[in-house]
Coordinates of C-alpha atoms (C1' of nucleotides) in Angstrom, one line a residue:
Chain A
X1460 CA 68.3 100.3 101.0
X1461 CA 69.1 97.9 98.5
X1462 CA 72.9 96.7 98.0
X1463 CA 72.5 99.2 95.4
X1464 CA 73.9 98.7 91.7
X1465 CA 77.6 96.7 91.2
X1466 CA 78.4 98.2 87.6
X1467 CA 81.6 98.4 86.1
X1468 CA 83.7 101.4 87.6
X1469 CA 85.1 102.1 84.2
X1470 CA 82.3 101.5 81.8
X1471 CA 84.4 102.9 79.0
X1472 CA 86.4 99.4 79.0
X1473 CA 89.9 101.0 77.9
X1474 CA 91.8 98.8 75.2
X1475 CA 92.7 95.5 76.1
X1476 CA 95.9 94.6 74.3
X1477 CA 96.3 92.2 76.1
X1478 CA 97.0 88.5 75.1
X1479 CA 95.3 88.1 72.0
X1480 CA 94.5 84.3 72.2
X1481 CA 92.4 84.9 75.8
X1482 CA 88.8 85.3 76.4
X1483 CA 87.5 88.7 77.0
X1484 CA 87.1 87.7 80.8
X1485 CA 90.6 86.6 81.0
X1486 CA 91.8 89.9 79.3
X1487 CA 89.2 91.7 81.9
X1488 CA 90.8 90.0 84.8
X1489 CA 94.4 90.0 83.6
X1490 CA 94.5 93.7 82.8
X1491 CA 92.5 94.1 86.4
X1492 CA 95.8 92.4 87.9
X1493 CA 98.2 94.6 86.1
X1494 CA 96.8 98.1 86.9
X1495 CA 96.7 97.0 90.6
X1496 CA 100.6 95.7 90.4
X1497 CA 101.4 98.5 88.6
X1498 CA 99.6 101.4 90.9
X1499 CA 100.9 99.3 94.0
X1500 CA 104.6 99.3 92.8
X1501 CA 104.5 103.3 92.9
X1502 CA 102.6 103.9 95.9
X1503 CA 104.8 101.6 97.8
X1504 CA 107.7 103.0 96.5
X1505 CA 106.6 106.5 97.0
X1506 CA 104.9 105.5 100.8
X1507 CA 106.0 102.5 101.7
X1508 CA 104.5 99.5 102.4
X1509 CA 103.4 100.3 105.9
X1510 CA 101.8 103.4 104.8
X1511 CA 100.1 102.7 101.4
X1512 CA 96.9 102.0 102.4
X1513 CA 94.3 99.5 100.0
X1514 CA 91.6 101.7 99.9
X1515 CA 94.5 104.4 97.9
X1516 CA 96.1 101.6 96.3
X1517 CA 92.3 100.3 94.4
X1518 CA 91.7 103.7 94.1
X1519 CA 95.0 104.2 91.7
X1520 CA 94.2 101.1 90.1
X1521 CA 90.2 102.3 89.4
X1522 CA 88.4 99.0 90.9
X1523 CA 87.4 98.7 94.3
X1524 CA 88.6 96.1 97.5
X1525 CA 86.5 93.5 95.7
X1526 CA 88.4 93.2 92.8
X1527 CA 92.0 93.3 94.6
X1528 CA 90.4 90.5 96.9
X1529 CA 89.4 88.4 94.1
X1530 CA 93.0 88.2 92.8
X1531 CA 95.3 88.3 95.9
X1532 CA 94.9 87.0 99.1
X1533 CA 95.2 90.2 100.8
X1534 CA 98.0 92.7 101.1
X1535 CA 100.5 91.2 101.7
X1536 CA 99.8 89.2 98.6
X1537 CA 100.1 92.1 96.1
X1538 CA 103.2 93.4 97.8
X1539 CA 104.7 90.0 96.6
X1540 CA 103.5 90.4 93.4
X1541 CA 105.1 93.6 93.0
X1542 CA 108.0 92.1 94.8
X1543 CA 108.6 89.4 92.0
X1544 CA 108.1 91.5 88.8
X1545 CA 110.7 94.1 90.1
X1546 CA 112.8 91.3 90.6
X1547 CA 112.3 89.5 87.5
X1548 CA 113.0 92.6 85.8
X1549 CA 115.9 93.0 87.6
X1550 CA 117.2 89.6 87.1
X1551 CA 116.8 89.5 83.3
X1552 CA 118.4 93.2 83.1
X1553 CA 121.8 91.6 84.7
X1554 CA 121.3 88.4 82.9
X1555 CA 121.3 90.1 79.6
X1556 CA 124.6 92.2 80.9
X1557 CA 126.6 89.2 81.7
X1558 CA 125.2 86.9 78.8
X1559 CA 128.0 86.0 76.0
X1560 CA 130.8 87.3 77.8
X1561 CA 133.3 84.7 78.1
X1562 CA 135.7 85.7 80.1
X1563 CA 134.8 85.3 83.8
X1564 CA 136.7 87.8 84.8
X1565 CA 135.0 90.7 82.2
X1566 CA 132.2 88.7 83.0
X1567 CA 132.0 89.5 86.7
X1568 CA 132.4 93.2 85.9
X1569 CA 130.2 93.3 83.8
X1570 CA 127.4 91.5 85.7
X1571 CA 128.4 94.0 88.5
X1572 CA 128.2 97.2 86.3
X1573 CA 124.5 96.3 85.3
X1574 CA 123.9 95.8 89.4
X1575 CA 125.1 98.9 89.9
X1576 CA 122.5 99.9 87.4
X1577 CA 119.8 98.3 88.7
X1578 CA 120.0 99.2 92.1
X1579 CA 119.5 102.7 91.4
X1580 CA 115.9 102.2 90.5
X1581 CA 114.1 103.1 93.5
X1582 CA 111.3 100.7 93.4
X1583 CA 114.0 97.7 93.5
X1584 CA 115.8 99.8 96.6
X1585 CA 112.6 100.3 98.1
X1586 CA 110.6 97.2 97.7
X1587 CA 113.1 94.4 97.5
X1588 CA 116.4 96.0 99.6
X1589 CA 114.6 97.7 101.9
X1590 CA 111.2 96.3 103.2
X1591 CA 111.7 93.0 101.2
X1592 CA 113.0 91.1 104.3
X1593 CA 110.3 92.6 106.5
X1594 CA 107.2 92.4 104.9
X1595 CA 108.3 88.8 103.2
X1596 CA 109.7 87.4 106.3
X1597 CA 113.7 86.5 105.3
X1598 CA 112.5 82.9 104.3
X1599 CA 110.3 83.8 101.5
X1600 CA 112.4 87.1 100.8
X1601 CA 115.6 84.7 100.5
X1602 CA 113.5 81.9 98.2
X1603 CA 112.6 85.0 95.6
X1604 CA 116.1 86.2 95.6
X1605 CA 117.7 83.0 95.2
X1606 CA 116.1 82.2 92.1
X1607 CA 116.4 85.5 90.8
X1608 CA 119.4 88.1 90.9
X1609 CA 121.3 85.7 93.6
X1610 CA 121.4 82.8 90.9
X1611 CA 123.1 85.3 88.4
X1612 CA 125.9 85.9 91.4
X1613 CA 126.3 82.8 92.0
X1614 CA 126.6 81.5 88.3
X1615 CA 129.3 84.5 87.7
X1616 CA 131.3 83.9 91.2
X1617 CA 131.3 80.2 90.1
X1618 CA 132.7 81.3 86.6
X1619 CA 135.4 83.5 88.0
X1620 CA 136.2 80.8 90.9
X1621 CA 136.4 77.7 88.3
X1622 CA 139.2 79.9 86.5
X1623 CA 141.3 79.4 89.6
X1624 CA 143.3 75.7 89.8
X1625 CA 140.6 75.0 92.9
X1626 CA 138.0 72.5 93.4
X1627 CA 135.5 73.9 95.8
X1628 CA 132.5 72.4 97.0
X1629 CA 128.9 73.9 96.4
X1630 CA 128.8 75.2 99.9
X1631 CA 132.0 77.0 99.7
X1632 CA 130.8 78.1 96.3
X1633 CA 127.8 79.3 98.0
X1634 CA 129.2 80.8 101.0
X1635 CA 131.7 82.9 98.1
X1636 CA 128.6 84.2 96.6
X1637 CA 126.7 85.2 99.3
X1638 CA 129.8 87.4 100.5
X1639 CA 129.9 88.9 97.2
X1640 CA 126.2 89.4 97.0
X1641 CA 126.0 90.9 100.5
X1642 CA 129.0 93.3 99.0
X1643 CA 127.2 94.6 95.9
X1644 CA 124.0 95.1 97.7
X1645 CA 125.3 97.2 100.4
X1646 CA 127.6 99.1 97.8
X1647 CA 124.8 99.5 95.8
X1648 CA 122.9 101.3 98.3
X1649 CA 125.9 103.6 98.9
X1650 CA 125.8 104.4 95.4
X1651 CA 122.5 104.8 95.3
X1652 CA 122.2 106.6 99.0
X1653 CA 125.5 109.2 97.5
X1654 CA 125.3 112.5 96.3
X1655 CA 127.3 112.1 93.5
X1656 CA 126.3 108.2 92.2
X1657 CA 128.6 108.3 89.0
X1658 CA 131.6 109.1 91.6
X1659 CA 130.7 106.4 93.9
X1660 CA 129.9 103.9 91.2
X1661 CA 132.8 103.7 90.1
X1662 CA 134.7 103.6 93.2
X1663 CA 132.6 100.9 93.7
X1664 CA 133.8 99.1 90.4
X1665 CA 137.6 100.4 91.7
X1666 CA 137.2 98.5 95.1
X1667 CA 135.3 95.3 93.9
X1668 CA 137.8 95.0 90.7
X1669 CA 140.7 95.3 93.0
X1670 CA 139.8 92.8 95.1
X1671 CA 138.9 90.5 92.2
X1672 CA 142.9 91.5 91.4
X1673 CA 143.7 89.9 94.5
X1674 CA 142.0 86.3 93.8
X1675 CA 143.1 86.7 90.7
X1676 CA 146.8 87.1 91.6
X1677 CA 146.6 83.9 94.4
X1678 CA 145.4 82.2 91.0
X1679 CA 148.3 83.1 89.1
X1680 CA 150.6 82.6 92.1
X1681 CA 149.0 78.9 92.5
X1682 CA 147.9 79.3 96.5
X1683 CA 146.2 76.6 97.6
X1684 CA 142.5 77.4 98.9
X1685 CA 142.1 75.2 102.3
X1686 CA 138.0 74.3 102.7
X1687 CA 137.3 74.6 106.9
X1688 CA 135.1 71.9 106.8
X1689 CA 136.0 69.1 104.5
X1690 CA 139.7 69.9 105.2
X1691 CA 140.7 69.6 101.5
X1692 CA 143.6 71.5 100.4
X1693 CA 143.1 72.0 96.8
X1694 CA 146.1 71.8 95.3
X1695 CA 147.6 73.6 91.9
X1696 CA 145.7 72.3 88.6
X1697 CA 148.3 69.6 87.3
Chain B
X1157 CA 80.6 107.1 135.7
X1158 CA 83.6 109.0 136.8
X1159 CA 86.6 108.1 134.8
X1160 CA 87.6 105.5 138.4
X1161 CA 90.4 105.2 139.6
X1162 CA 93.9 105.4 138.6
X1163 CA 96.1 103.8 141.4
X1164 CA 99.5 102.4 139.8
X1165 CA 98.9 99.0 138.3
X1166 CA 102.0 97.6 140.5
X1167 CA 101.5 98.5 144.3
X1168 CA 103.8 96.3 145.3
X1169 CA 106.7 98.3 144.1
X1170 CA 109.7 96.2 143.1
X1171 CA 112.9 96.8 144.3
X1172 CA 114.5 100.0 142.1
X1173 CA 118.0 99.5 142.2
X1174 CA 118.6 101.2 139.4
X1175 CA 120.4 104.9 140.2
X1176 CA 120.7 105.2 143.6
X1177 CA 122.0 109.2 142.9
X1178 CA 118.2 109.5 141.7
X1179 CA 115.1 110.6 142.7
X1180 CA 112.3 108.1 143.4
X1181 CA 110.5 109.7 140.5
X1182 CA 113.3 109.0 138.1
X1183 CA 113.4 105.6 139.3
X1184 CA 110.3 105.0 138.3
X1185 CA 110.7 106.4 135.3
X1186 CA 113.6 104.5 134.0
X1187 CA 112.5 101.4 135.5
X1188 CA 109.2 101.9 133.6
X1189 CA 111.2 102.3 130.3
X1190 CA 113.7 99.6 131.1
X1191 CA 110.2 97.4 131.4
X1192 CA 108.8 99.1 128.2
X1193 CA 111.7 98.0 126.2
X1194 CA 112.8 94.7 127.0
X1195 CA 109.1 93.8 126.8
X1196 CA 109.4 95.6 123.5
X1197 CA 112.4 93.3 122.3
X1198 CA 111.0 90.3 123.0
X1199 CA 107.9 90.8 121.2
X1200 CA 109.8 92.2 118.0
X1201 CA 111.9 89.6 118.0
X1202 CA 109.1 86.8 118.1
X1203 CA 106.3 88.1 116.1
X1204 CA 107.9 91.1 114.1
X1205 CA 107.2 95.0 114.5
X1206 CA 104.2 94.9 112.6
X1207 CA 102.7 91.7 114.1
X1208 CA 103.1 93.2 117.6
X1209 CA 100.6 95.4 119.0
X1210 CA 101.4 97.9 121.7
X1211 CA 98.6 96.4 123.7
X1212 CA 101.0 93.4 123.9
X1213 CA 103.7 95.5 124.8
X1214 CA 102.2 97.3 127.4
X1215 CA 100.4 94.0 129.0
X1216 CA 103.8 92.0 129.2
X1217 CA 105.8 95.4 130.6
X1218 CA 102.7 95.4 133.1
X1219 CA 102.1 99.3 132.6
X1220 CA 99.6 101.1 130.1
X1221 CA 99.6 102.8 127.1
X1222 CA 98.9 106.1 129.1
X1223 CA 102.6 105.1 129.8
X1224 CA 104.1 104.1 127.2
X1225 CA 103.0 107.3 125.2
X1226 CA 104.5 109.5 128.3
X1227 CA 108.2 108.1 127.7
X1228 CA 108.0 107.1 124.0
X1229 CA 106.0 109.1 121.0
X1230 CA 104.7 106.2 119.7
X1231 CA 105.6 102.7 118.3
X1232 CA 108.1 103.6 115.7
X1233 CA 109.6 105.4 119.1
X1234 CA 109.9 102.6 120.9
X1235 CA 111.2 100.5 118.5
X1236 CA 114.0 103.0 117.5
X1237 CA 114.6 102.5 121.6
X1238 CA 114.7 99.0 121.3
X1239 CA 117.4 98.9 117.9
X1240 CA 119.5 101.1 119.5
X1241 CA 120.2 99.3 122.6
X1242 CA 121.0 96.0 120.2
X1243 CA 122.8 97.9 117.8
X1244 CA 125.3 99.6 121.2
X1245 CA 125.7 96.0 122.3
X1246 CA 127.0 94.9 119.4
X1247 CA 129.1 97.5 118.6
X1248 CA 130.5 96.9 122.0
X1249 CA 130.9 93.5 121.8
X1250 CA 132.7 93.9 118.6
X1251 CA 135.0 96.5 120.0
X1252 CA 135.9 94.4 123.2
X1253 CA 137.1 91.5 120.2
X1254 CA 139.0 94.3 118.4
X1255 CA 140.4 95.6 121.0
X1256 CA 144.2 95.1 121.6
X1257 CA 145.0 93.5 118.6
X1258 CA 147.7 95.4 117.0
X1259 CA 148.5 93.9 113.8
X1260 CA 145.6 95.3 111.5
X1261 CA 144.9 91.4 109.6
X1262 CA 145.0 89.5 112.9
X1263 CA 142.5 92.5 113.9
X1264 CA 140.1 91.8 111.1
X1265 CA 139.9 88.2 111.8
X1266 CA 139.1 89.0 114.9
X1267 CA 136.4 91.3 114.5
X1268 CA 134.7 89.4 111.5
X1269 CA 134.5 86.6 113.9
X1270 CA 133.0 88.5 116.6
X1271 CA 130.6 89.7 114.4
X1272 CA 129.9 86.7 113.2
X1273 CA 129.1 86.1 116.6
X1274 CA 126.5 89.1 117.0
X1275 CA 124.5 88.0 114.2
X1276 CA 123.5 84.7 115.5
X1277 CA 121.7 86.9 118.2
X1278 CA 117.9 86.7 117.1
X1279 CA 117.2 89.7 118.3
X1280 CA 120.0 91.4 116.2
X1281 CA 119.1 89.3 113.4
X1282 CA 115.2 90.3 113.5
X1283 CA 115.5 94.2 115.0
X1284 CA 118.5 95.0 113.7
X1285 CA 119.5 93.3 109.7
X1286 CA 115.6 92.1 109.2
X1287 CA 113.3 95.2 110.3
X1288 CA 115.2 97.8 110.5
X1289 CA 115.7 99.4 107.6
X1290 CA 112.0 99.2 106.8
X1291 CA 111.0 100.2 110.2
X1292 CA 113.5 103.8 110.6
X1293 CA 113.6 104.3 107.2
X1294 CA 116.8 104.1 105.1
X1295 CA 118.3 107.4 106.1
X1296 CA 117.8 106.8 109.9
X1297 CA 119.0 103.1 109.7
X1298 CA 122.2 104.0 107.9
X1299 CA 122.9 107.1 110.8
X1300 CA 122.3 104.3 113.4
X1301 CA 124.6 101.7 112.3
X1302 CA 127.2 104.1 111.4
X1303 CA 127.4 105.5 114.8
X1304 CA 128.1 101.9 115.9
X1305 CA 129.0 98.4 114.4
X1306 CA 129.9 100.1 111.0
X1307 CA 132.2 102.5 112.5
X1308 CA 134.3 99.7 114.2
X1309 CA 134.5 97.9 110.9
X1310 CA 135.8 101.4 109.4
X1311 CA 137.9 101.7 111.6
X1312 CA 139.4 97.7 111.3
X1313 CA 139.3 98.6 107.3
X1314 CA 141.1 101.5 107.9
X1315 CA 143.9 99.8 109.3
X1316 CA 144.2 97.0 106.9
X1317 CA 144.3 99.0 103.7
X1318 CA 146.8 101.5 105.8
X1319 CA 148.7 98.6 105.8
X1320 CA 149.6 98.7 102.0
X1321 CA 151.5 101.3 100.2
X1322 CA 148.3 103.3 99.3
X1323 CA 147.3 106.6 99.8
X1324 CA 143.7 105.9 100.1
X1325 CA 141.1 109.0 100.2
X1326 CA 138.1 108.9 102.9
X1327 CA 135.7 108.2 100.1
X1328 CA 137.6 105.1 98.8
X1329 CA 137.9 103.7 102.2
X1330 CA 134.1 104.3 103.0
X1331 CA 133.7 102.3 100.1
X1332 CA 135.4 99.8 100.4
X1333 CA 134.5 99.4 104.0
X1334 CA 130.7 99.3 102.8
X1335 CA 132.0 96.4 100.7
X1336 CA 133.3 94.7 103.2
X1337 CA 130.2 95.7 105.9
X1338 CA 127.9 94.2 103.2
X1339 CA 129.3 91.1 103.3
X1340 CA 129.7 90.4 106.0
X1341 CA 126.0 91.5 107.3
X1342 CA 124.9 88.9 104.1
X1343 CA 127.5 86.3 105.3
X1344 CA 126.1 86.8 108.8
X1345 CA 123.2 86.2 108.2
X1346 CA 123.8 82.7 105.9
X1347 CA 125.4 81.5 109.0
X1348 CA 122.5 82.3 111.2
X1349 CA 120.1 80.7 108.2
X1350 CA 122.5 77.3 107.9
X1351 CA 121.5 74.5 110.1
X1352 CA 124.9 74.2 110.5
X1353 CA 126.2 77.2 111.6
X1354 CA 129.7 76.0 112.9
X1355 CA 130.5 75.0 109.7
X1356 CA 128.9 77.6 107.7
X1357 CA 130.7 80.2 110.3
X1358 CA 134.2 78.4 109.1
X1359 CA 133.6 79.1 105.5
X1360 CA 133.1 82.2 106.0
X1361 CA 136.0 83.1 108.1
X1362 CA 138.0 80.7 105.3
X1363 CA 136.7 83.2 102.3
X1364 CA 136.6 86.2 103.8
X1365 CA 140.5 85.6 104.5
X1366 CA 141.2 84.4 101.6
X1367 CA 139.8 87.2 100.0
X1368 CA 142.3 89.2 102.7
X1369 CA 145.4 87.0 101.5
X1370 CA 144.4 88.2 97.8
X1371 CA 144.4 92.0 98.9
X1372 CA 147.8 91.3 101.0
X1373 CA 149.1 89.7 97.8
X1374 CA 148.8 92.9 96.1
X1375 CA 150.4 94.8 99.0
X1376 CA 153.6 92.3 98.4
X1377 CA 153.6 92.6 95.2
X1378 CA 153.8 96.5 95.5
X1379 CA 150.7 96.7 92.8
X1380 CA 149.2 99.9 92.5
X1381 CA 145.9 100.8 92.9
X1382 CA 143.9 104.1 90.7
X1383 CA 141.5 105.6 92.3
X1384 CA 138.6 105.9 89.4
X1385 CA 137.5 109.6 90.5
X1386 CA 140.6 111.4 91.7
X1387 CA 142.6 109.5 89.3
X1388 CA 145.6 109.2 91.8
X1389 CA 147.8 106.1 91.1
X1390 CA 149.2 105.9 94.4
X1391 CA 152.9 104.6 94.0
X1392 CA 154.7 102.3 96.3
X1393 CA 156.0 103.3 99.1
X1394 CA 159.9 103.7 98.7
Chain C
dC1112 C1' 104.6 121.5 157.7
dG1113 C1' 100.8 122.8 154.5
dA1114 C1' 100.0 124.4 149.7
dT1115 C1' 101.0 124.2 145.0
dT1116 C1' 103.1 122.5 141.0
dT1117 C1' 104.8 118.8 138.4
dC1118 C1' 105.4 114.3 136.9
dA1119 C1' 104.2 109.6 135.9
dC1120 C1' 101.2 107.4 134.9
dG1121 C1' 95.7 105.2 134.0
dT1122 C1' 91.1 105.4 131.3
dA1123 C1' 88.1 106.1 127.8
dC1124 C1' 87.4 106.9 123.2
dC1125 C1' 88.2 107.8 118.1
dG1126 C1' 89.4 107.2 113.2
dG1127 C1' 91.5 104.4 109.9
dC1128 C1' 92.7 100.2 107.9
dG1129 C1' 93.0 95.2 106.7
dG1130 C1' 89.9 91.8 106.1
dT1131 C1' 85.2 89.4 105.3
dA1132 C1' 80.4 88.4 103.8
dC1133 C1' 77.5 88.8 100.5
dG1134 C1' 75.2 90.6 96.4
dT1135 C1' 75.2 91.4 91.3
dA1136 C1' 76.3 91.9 86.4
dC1137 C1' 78.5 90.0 82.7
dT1138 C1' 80.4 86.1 80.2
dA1139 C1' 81.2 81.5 78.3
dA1140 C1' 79.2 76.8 77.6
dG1141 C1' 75.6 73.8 76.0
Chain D
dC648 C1' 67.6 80.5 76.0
dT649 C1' 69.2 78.6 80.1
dT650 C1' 72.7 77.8 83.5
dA651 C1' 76.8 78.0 85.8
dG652 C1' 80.8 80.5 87.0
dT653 C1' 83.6 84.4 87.2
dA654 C1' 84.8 89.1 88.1
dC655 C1' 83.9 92.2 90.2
dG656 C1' 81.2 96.0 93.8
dT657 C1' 79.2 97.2 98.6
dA658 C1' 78.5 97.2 103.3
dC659 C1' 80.3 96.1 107.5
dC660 C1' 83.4 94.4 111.4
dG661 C1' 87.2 94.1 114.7
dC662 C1' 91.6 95.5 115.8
dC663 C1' 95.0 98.8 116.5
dG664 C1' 97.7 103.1 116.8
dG665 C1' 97.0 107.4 118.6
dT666 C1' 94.7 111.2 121.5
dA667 C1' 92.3 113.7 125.3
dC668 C1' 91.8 114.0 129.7
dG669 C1' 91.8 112.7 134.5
dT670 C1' 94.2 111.4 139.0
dG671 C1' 97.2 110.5 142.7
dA672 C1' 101.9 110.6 144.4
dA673 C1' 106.2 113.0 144.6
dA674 C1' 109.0 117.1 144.4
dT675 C1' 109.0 122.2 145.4
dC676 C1' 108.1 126.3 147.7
dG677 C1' 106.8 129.5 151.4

DNA sequence: CGATTTCACGTACCGGCGGTACGTACTAAG
DNA sequence: CTTAGTACGTACCGCCGGTACGTGAAATCG
């Protein structure tokens, strides 16, 4: 037997609204990449990664192994794919919360009210929260978040912690954000994980606002912040 | 060819001082599992759950798969075997530090540093914060931890916030105690990440009280605190 | 103590899945 | 019109999780 014919598996090419200044191959291939992000996102949100097999992932996107080969690397590849978009998305959802607020305090509640938001999609719980550090190993899952949604956090926590009459380092500032981070992804997942989400969002807003309260009143009462490491004891502001 | 032999792979039995109240048959048994998963843990630790096959498992634990599919139902089995063991260590190990201390913040310092402890393990690191969730599932994950390490912080959160004047509600408390478990999980695991994790460990002990001294500055001050769903203001104490 | 049952494995095999090799049609460039 | 490259499609392989079944030693029973 011959290899047989290699046709087009959708010969009625649908529209390609794609980018208008590209070449028809480069609207072929871009549009190629898209259905397969977009048909992996579900399945792996539905399945998981583990069980979401190629061979039903190129079948939702209508092209065969071939294709998906010729863009990605291999699974693991179109996993990050998905894995960035979500968290672009994600990112830029919360950026646009926390943008123009000037106050770092409304600031921080706001920025946490649209992270509340987001992680109630389930493709962001599923692919980034929950098989993220797994299937991206935690250095590569870590990289993508830090430029993303943990560069928001930490730009917010550095607003809210600059209010206060302290000078602290970058790794202190760091070391702040990744504790508040860690806090509003685990709440998060309560919310998400609860029966009653609207309930336990706002408890969550309770709890995190009150304990903003507290910073906020060593602020006002002028306690000095003592770093561990460099020793410094950063007194009031003048 | 008949199917050969099937003489046990280990003639030279190795000393079973495991139960001596048991049969030699259960001996075997639980010295066969005791094999299984510690090979198991190893292996996950190293290469990940995915990256390790049960072939691997089997070879290091010196048994078969006939075995290892007559104690466990499968992989996901033996894994669940493996996390729980971790997971009752270090909620032991976290009780021990706990344990005694009477006044409730001098009892979360201790316990956030013998956490802080338990997630410099590898294994914990890997079975436990990396794999797990994406391994068990969300649902089963969540059931695990809260049977151990997150009940201990409850418990530790529970004391603290009894400390103020508030009435808090179970729900509040679970939240804020899932604040407070997700950051320090995230904290935990920037320690293990720094390549200095004495100093990274001291910054987080240094915010984490901190952000204790704010809370215990409200308690002084005698600031109420509304829960957002029942709507209780709870009062001072007289 | 012999017979029978039960348990704790060992062996052989299967189906599915990720990955690869290679072929082909369509497109853009000259 | 030719030519080169791209964007796929097809056939196949090796590994791995899981299963079916066999076997001998230990417990149980009469």
């Amino acid at each position: 037997m011959s290899k047989s014919a290699a046709k087009r598996l959708i010969p009625s090419l649908p529209t390609l609204p794609d980018l208008p200044g590209a070449t028809r191959r480069q609207q072929y291939s871009s549009s190629t990449k898209r259905a397969l992000v977009e048909a992996a996102s579900e399945l792996f949100t539905e399945h998981g990664y583990a069980a979401t097999s190629l061979d039903s992932i190129v079948a939702a996107a209508q092209v065969t192994k071939g294709a998906l080969y010729h863009h990605y690397s291999g699974k693991q590849a179109v996993f990050e794919a998905v894995f960035e978009r979500i968290e672009t998305e994600a990112a830029a959802s919360i950026a646009k919360a926390v943008k123009g607020v000037k106050d770092p305090w409304r600031k921080a509640s706001a920025g946490l009210r649209a992270f509340l938001d987001v992680v109630q999609d389930p493709t962001y719980r599923r692919v980034v929260i929950q098989e993220g550090p797994a299937v991206l190993g935690y250095e590569r899952f870590r990289e993508q978040e830090e430029r993303s949604s943990f560069a928001i956090v930490l730009e917010v926590v550095n607003n809210v912690l600059s209010a206060g009459p302290w000078e602290l380092d970058q790794p202190m500032i760091d070391t702040f954000s990744r504790i508040f981070f860690g806090a509003l992804s685990s709440a998060g997942e309560g919310v998400a994980a609860s029966d009653d989400p609207e309930a336990a969002s706002a408890r969550v807003e309770a709890a995190i606002g009150f304990m903003l309260m507290g910073l906020r009143s060593l602020v006002d009462q002028g306690i000095e912040f003592v770093d561990p490491v460099t020793g410094n004891s950063s007194a009031l502001a003048e």
